[in-house]
Amino acid sequence: MLEIDNLSAAYGSFQALFGINLRVDAGETVGVIGPNGAGKTTLMRVISGLLPGRAGKLAFEGRALTGVPAYRVVARGIAHVPENRRLFPKLTVEENLRIGAYMPQARKHFGERLAWVYELFPRLAERRTQLAGTMSGGEQQMCAIARALMSKPKLLLLDEPSAGLAPLVVQQVFDLVRKIRSEGFTVLIVEQNVQQLLELVDRAYLLEVGRIKLSGMAAELKANAFVRQAYLGL
Amino acid sequence: MDIYLVEALLNGLLLGGVLALLALGLNLIFGVIDVVWIAYAELVMCGMYVVYWLLALAALIAILSVAVLGLLVHQLIIAPILGSPAINQLLATGGLLFFLQSFATLLFGTDFRNIGLRLPILEFADMNVSFARLIAFGVAVLGAGALYGFLSKSFLGTAIRAIGQDREIVGLMGVDQRRIYLVTSAIGGALAGLAACLLVLQYDVHPFIGLSFGPITFMICVLGGLGNMLGGFVAAFIMSEIISVGGFYFSQEIGEVLAFVVFIALIFVRPQGIFGRS
Ligand SMILES: Nc1ncnc2c1ncn2[C@@H]1O[C@H](COP(=O)(O)OP(=O)(O)OP(=O)(O)O)[C@@H](O)[C@H]1O
Ligand SMILES: [Mg+2]
């Protein structure tokens, strides 16, 4: 579904990604782990078109994604839940969801999708008229994910959905991602919470200073000596 | 209460409607595109000429043509300098102000023109109220209401409100920024066009008429908090009441001076505007 070959990306003269190879197949949940500054967010931003790739191949469902601006990438079926949620703080929850359905194809189904999303996240239905910026971190994360789901994406990109949340809420967010997964969505998820992530995903990639250092099935990585030592603290 | 004071208050309220409309347009553009159109009142001036020359279909054509003018201002002047420092943007739209004034002088001369339509003065309860002002107020409030409905209920309007809150992330929702900027500029232009239709009923048009509304509109926007549409709407009525009531006790000129003094005093106390957050 998503194919990335030898991709590199840079901020001005600072190169952040070097020759990345990555694949996500339909129906899979794939994780990306790595330390701070490894380039995980950069990778997500290149996929969704917020940052142009510098070289290499990026394709979705067999069609090139290179050079496609972000607002067209969504229309192709990729929704990106950005790092730090990035809700529109002075819009209400429902208005945030309405923007999530901005694209013409999504507008037509706004009513039914809103009902579906509220069913998936009953908490948001209670908060529909609250300003998004005044909600708790966990609620904001729910809203950010719901906003992305309003476009009914084929591939959902999640960038550290559990960052900055209390342990109990982290658990809720992971349960949420499981729920979304069971609805049949394909998910590419970045997480620092490696232990939990490897319980959730089918496969994962380990990114370090802009390069893929390791990749494999979740079970393989869990058993890998380096991962156990450096990321699982075992 | 003194009946003439009531009349002055009422006239202030009516004047506030049109000023509120102008403040809305300017704030919309500032909030969304993050530039200040110094030449905004000169667009009103252009619109007044359109009404003057094309009375028949005047109103509609004036609104549409100023909307197109807004679009052109954005595409030709703002878009190329969007990323540059604020001072350059001010200079560019300031240059437009002088260009439009000189261009109008060249085309129409410096004569004062009016559409020759004299609307009656209404009398009720011993008060005199200009019918033109009453219409202007009613239409301005309707226009503001329509804009409010559009911004709060439609997909496009929601995107327009969102873009100033996070310019990057709107792209992830499928929103094309450039398109939003164009639409916003056209709406800002249309509001100036609507104001022009209403003002031409009350004032003669000449190339420098923009100077009668430009400075006061900017004061209103700053007072309400730049980019804050609700704040600007309320501030318009505060300023128009000061002008009108000041004009009643002293003279029209003193009323305007008073408005300016109050503006300076308030800004001294609250530099972020009365409704702005610091
Ligand atoms: N806008 C930017 N301009 C310049 N350099 C940047 C920019 N954004 C990120 N970088 C740099 O690119 C590298 C990768 O950053 P990125 O945000 O992708 O890391 P990350 O893996 O997501 O880290 P974290 O776990 O802290 O979120 C870092 O060295 C960072 O300093
Ligand atoms: Mg990151």
PDB file of N, CA and C in Angstrom, chain B residues 185-232:
ATOM      1  N   SER B 185      -9.772  37.230   0.671  1.00  0.00           N
ATOM      2  CA  SER B 185      -9.556  38.550   0.082  1.00  0.00           C
ATOM      3  C   SER B 185     -10.797  39.005  -0.676  1.00  0.00           C
ATOM      4  N   ALA B 186     -11.440  38.066  -1.353  1.00  0.00           N
ATOM      5  CA  ALA B 186     -12.652  38.421  -2.089  1.00  0.00           C
ATOM      6  C   ALA B 186     -13.770  38.794  -1.115  1.00  0.00           C
ATOM      7  N   ILE B 187     -13.893  38.070  -0.013  1.00  0.00           N
ATOM      8  CA  ILE B 187     -14.926  38.407   0.974  1.00  0.00           C
ATOM      9  C   ILE B 187     -14.632  39.777   1.577  1.00  0.00           C
ATOM     10  N   GLY B 188     -13.350  40.016   1.899  1.00  0.00           N
ATOM     11  CA  GLY B 188     -12.969  41.323   2.439  1.00  0.00           C
ATOM     12  C   GLY B 188     -13.325  42.420   1.445  1.00  0.00           C
ATOM     13  N   GLY B 189     -13.046  42.176   0.173  1.00  0.00           N
ATOM     14  CA  GLY B 189     -13.395  43.138  -0.868  1.00  0.00           C
ATOM     15  C   GLY B 189     -14.902  43.336  -0.952  1.00  0.00           C
ATOM     16  N   ALA B 190     -15.655  42.243  -0.883  1.00  0.00           N
ATOM     17  CA  ALA B 190     -17.107  42.334  -0.986  1.00  0.00           C
ATOM     18  C   ALA B 190     -17.675  43.158   0.171  1.00  0.00           C
ATOM     19  N   LEU B 191     -17.096  43.004   1.360  1.00  0.00           N
ATOM     20  CA  LEU B 191     -17.569  43.801   2.501  1.00  0.00           C
ATOM     21  C   LEU B 191     -17.294  45.286   2.262  1.00  0.00           C
ATOM     22  N   ALA B 192     -16.102  45.596   1.692  1.00  0.00           N
ATOM     23  CA  ALA B 192     -15.794  46.986   1.358  1.00  0.00           C
ATOM     24  C   ALA B 192     -16.785  47.493   0.314  1.00  0.00           C
ATOM     25  N   GLY B 193     -17.142  46.628  -0.637  1.00  0.00           N
ATOM     26  CA  GLY B 193     -18.097  47.003  -1.680  1.00  0.00           C
ATOM     27  C   GLY B 193     -19.476  47.283  -1.093  1.00  0.00           C
ATOM     28  N   LEU B 194     -19.876  46.434  -0.144  1.00  0.00           N
ATOM     29  CA  LEU B 194     -21.170  46.634   0.507  1.00  0.00           C
ATOM     30  C   LEU B 194     -21.166  47.951   1.280  1.00  0.00           C
ATOM     31  N   ALA B 195     -20.074  48.195   1.999  1.00  0.00           N
ATOM     32  CA  ALA B 195     -19.961  49.449   2.758  1.00  0.00           C
ATOM     33  C   ALA B 195     -20.036  50.635   1.794  1.00  0.00           C
ATOM     34  N   ALA B 196     -19.403  50.488   0.625  1.00  0.00           N
ATOM     35  CA  ALA B 196     -19.418  51.574  -0.368  1.00  0.00           C
ATOM     36  C   ALA B 196     -20.843  51.894  -0.784  1.00  0.00           C
ATOM     37  N   CYS B 197     -21.649  50.855  -1.040  1.00  0.00           N
ATOM     38  CA  CYS B 197     -23.039  51.076  -1.437  1.00  0.00           C
ATOM     39  C   CYS B 197     -23.790  51.857  -0.367  1.00  0.00           C
ATOM     40  N   LEU B 198     -23.490  51.540   0.889  1.00  0.00           N
ATOM     41  CA  LEU B 198     -24.209  52.180   1.988  1.00  0.00           C
ATOM     42  C   LEU B 198     -23.720  53.603   2.223  1.00  0.00           C
ATOM     43  N   LEU B 199     -22.424  53.815   2.019  1.00  0.00           N
ATOM     44  CA  LEU B 199     -21.857  55.137   2.300  1.00  0.00           C
ATOM     45  C   LEU B 199     -22.184  56.133   1.202  1.00  0.00           C
ATOM     46  N   VAL B 200     -22.332  55.635  -0.027  1.00  0.00           N
ATOM     47  CA  VAL B 200     -22.574  56.555  -1.129  1.00  0.00           C
ATOM     48  C   VAL B 200     -23.963  57.183  -0.993  1.00  0.00           C
ATOM     49  N   LEU B 201     -24.812  56.571  -0.180  1.00  0.00           N
ATOM     50  CA  LEU B 201     -26.125  57.163   0.089  1.00  0.00           C
ATOM     51  C   LEU B 201     -26.001  58.384   0.992  1.00  0.00           C
ATOM     52  N   GLN B 202     -24.896  58.459   1.753  1.00  0.00           N
ATOM     53  CA  GLN B 202     -24.781  59.526   2.748  1.00  0.00           C
ATOM     54  C   GLN B 202     -23.690  60.540   2.444  1.00  0.00           C
ATOM     55  N   TYR B 203     -22.688  60.118   1.665  1.00  0.00           N
ATOM     56  CA  TYR B 203     -21.531  60.999   1.485  1.00  0.00           C
ATOM     57  C   TYR B 203     -21.246  61.211   0.004  1.00  0.00           C
ATOM     58  N   ASP B 204     -20.661  62.358  -0.321  1.00  0.00           N
ATOM     59  CA  ASP B 204     -20.151  62.579  -1.670  1.00  0.00           C
ATOM     60  C   ASP B 204     -18.924  61.708  -1.853  1.00  0.00           C
ATOM     61  N   VAL B 205     -18.712  61.254  -3.098  1.00  0.00           N
ATOM     62  CA  VAL B 205     -17.503  60.478  -3.340  1.00  0.00           C
ATOM     63  C   VAL B 205     -16.454  61.366  -4.007  1.00  0.00           C
ATOM     64  N   HIS B 206     -15.224  61.253  -3.524  1.00  0.00           N
ATOM     65  CA  HIS B 206     -14.084  61.927  -4.127  1.00  0.00           C
ATOM     66  C   HIS B 206     -12.861  61.052  -3.866  1.00  0.00           C
ATOM     67  N   PRO B 207     -11.752  61.287  -4.545  1.00  0.00           N
ATOM     68  CA  PRO B 207     -10.623  60.342  -4.462  1.00  0.00           C
ATOM     69  C   PRO B 207     -10.063  60.175  -3.054  1.00  0.00           C
ATOM     70  N   PHE B 208     -10.344  61.126  -2.149  1.00  0.00           N
ATOM     71  CA  PHE B 208      -9.717  61.029  -0.824  1.00  0.00           C
ATOM     72  C   PHE B 208     -10.717  60.670   0.270  1.00  0.00           C
ATOM     73  N   ILE B 209     -11.896  60.192  -0.167  1.00  0.00           N
ATOM     74  CA  ILE B 209     -12.929  59.833   0.802  1.00  0.00           C
ATOM     75  C   ILE B 209     -12.455  58.707   1.729  1.00  0.00           C
ATOM     76  N   GLY B 210     -11.550  57.876   1.188  1.00  0.00           N
ATOM     77  CA  GLY B 210     -11.023  56.775   2.017  1.00  0.00           C
ATOM     78  C   GLY B 210     -10.411  57.282   3.311  1.00  0.00           C
ATOM     79  N   LEU B 211      -9.846  58.481   3.271  1.00  0.00           N
ATOM     80  CA  LEU B 211      -9.212  59.028   4.478  1.00  0.00           C
ATOM     81  C   LEU B 211     -10.233  59.317   5.574  1.00  0.00           C
ATOM     82  N   SER B 212     -11.508  59.460   5.176  1.00  0.00           N
ATOM     83  CA  SER B 212     -12.540  59.691   6.189  1.00  0.00           C
ATOM     84  C   SER B 212     -12.867  58.424   6.962  1.00  0.00           C
ATOM     85  N   PHE B 213     -12.632  57.248   6.349  1.00  0.00           N
ATOM     86  CA  PHE B 213     -13.002  55.999   7.015  1.00  0.00           C
ATOM     87  C   PHE B 213     -11.816  55.126   7.384  1.00  0.00           C
ATOM     88  N   GLY B 214     -10.721  55.269   6.618  1.00  0.00           N
ATOM     89  CA  GLY B 214      -9.560  54.415   6.856  1.00  0.00           C
ATOM     90  C   GLY B 214      -9.030  54.503   8.274  1.00  0.00           C
ATOM     91  N   PRO B 215      -8.594  55.698   8.710  1.00  0.00           N
ATOM     92  CA  PRO B 215      -7.993  55.802  10.047  1.00  0.00           C
ATOM     93  C   PRO B 215      -8.932  55.315  11.150  1.00  0.00           C
ATOM     94  N   ILE B 216     -10.201  55.697  11.071  1.00  0.00           N
ATOM     95  CA  ILE B 216     -11.127  55.294  12.139  1.00  0.00           C
ATOM     96  C   ILE B 216     -11.316  53.772  12.137  1.00  0.00           C
ATOM     97  N   THR B 217     -11.345  53.187  10.923  1.00  0.00           N
ATOM     98  CA  THR B 217     -11.491  51.729  10.853  1.00  0.00           C
ATOM     99  C   THR B 217     -10.283  51.037  11.491  1.00  0.00           C
ATOM    100  N   PHE B 218      -9.094  51.568  11.236  1.00  0.00           N
ATOM    101  CA  PHE B 218      -7.906  50.953  11.850  1.00  0.00           C
ATOM    102  C   PHE B 218      -7.938  51.098  13.362  1.00  0.00           C
ATOM    103  N   MET B 219      -8.346  52.284  13.830  1.00  0.00           N
ATOM    104  CA  MET B 219      -8.432  52.472  15.275  1.00  0.00           C
ATOM    105  C   MET B 219      -9.394  51.454  15.874  1.00  0.00           C
ATOM    106  N   ILE B 220     -10.514  51.256  15.196  1.00  0.00           N
ATOM    107  CA  ILE B 220     -11.507  50.296  15.692  1.00  0.00           C
ATOM    108  C   ILE B 220     -10.913  48.898  15.772  1.00  0.00           C
ATOM    109  N   CYS B 221     -10.207  48.505  14.716  1.00  0.00           N
ATOM    110  CA  CYS B 221      -9.643  47.155  14.697  1.00  0.00           C
ATOM    111  C   CYS B 221      -8.604  46.977  15.799  1.00  0.00           C
ATOM    112  N   VAL B 222      -7.775  47.985  15.993  1.00  0.00           N
ATOM    113  CA  VAL B 222      -6.744  47.883  17.034  1.00  0.00           C
ATOM    114  C   VAL B 222      -7.396  47.867  18.413  1.00  0.00           C
ATOM    115  N   LEU B 223      -8.412  48.696  18.561  1.00  0.00           N
ATOM    116  CA  LEU B 223      -9.125  48.766  19.833  1.00  0.00           C
ATOM    117  C   LEU B 223      -9.785  47.424  20.162  1.00  0.00           C
ATOM    118  N   GLY B 224     -10.359  46.799  19.167  1.00  0.00           N
ATOM    119  CA  GLY B 224     -11.028  45.513  19.397  1.00  0.00           C
ATOM    120  C   GLY B 224     -10.035  44.364  19.461  1.00  0.00           C
ATOM    121  N   GLY B 225      -8.775  44.636  19.179  1.00  0.00           N
ATOM    122  CA  GLY B 225      -7.776  43.558  19.111  1.00  0.00           C
ATOM    123  C   GLY B 225      -7.667  43.113  17.663  1.00  0.00           C
ATOM    124  N   LEU B 226      -6.538  43.420  17.011  1.00  0.00           N
ATOM    125  CA  LEU B 226      -6.402  43.115  15.578  1.00  0.00           C
ATOM    126  C   LEU B 226      -6.709  41.652  15.293  1.00  0.00           C
ATOM    127  N   GLY B 227      -7.556  41.410  14.332  1.00  0.00           N
ATOM    128  CA  GLY B 227      -7.894  40.034  13.973  1.00  0.00           C
ATOM    129  C   GLY B 227      -9.069  39.484  14.767  1.00  0.00           C
ATOM    130  N   ASN B 228      -9.486  40.204  15.805  1.00  0.00           N
ATOM    131  CA  ASN B 228     -10.616  39.749  16.624  1.00  0.00           C
ATOM    132  C   ASN B 228     -11.904  40.357  16.066  1.00  0.00           C
ATOM    133  N   MET B 229     -12.689  39.564  15.365  1.00  0.00           N
ATOM    134  CA  MET B 229     -13.827  40.113  14.639  1.00  0.00           C
ATOM    135  C   MET B 229     -14.921  40.594  15.577  1.00  0.00           C
ATOM    136  N   LEU B 230     -15.173  39.836  16.629  1.00  0.00           N
ATOM    137  CA  LEU B 230     -16.198  40.245  17.579  1.00  0.00           C
ATOM    138  C   LEU B 230     -15.771  41.542  18.268  1.00  0.00           C
ATOM    139  N   GLY B 231     -14.500  41.608  18.668  1.00  0.00           N
ATOM    140  CA  GLY B 231     -13.971  42.794  19.320  1.00  0.00           C
ATOM    141  C   GLY B 231     -14.121  44.017  18.423  1.00  0.00           C
ATOM    142  N   GLY B 232     -13.779  43.869  17.147  1.00  0.00           N
ATOM    143  CA  GLY B 232     -13.880  44.972  16.206  1.00  0.00           C
ATOM    144  C   GLY B 232     -15.321  45.422  16.032  1.00  0.00           C
TER     145      GLY B 232
END
